[in-house]
Coordinates of N, CA and C in Angstrom, one line a residue:
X1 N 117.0 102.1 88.7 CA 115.8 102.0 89.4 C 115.6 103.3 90.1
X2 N 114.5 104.1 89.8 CA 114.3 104.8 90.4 C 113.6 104.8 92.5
X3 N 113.6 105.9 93.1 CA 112.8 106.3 94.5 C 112.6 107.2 94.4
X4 N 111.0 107.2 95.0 CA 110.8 108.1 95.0 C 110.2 108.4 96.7
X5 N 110.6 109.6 97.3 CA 110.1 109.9 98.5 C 108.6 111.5 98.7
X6 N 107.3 110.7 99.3 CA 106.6 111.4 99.2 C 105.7 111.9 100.5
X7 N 106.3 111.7 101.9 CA 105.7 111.9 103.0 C 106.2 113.3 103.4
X8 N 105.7 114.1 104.0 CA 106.1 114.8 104.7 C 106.3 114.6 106.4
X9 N 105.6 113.8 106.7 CA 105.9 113.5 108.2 C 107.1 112.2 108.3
X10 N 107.2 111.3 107.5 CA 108.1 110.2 107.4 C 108.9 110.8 106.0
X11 N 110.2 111.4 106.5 CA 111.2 111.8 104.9 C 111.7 110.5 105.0
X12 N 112.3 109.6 105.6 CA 112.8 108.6 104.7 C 111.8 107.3 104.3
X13 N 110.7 107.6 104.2 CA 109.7 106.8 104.3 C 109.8 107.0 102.2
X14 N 110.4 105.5 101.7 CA 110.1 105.3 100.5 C 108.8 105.1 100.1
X15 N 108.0 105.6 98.8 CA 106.8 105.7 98.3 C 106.5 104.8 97.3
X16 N 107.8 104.8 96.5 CA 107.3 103.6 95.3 C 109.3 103.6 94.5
X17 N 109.4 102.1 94.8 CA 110.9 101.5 93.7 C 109.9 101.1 92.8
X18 N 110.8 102.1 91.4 CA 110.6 101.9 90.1 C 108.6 102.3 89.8
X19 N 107.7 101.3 89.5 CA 106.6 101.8 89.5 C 106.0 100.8 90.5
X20 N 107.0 100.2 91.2 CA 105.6 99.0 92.8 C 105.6 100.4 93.7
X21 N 104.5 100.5 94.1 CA 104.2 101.3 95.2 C 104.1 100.4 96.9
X22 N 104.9 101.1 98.1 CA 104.8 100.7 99.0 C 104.0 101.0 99.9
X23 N 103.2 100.4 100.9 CA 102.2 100.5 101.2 C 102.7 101.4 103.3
X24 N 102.0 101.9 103.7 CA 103.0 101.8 105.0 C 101.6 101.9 106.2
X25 N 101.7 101.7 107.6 CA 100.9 101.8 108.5 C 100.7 102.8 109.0
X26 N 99.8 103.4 109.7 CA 100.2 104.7 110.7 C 101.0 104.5 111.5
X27 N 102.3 104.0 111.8 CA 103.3 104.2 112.6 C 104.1 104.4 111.4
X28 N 104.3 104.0 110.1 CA 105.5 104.2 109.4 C 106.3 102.7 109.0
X29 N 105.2 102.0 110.1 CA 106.0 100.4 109.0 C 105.7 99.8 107.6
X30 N 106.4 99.6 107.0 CA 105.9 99.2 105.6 C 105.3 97.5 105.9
X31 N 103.9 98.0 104.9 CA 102.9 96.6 105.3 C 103.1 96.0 103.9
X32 N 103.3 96.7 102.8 CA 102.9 95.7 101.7 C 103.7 96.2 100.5
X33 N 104.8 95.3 99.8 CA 105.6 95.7 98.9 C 105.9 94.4 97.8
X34 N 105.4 94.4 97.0 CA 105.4 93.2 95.9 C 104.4 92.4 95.9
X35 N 104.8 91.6 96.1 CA 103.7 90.6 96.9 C 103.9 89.9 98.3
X36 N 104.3 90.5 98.6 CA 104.8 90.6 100.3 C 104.1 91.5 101.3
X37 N 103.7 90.6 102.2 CA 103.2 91.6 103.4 C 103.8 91.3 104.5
X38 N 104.3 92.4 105.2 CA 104.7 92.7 106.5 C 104.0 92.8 107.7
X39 N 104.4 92.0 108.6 CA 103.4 91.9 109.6 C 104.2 92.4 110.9
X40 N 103.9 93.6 112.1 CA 104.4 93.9 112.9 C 103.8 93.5 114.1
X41 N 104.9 93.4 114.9 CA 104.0 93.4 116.5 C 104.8 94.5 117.3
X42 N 104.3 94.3 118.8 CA 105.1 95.6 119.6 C 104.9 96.9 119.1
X43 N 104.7 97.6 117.6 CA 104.6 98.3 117.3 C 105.6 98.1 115.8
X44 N 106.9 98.5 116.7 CA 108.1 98.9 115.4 C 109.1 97.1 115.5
X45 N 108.6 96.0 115.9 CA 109.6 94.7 115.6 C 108.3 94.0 114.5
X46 N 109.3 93.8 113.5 CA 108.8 92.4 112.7 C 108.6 91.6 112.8
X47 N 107.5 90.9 112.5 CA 107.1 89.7 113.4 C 106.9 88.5 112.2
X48 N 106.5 88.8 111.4 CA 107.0 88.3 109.9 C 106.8 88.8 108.1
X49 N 107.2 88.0 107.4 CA 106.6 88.3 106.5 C 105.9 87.2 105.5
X50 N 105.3 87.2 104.8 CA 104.6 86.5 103.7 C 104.3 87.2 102.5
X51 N 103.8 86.0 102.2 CA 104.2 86.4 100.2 C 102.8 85.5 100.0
X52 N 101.9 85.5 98.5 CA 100.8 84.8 98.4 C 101.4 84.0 97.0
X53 N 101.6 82.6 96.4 CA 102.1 82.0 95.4 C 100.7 81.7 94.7
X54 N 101.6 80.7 94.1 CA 100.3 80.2 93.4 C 99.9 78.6 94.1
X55 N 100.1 77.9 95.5 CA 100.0 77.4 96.7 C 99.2 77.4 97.0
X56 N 99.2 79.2 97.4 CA 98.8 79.9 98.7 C 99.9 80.0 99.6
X57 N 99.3 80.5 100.7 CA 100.3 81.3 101.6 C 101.2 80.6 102.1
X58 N 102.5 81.7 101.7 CA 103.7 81.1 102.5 C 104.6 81.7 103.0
X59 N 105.0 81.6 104.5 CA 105.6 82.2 105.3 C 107.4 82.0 105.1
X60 N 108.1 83.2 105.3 CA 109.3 83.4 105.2 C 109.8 83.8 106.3

């Protein structure tokens, strides 16, 4: 599996495993990677994540 890193302001800020591209915020948190989205509060603490099925939404 490839990484690839492509920020210049965030170097360890991954861009894309393999061909999913990761999505990130203006702070540097990653919001969206598969079918997952990351949701922050405070700024830099996780507050959760979710995923969308075939349901609908469901919290992890």
């Amino acid at each position: 599996m490839d990484f690839e890193y492509e920020s210049e302001i965030w170097l360890d800020e991954v861009a894309e495993i393999g061909e999913d591209t990761i999505l990130y915020d203006s702070q540097g948190n990653p919001v969206k990677l598969w079918d997952c989205t990351f949701n922050w509060i405070n700024g830099r603490q996780l507050g959760s994540i979710s995923y969308v099925n075939d349901d609908g939404i469901e919290k992890i």
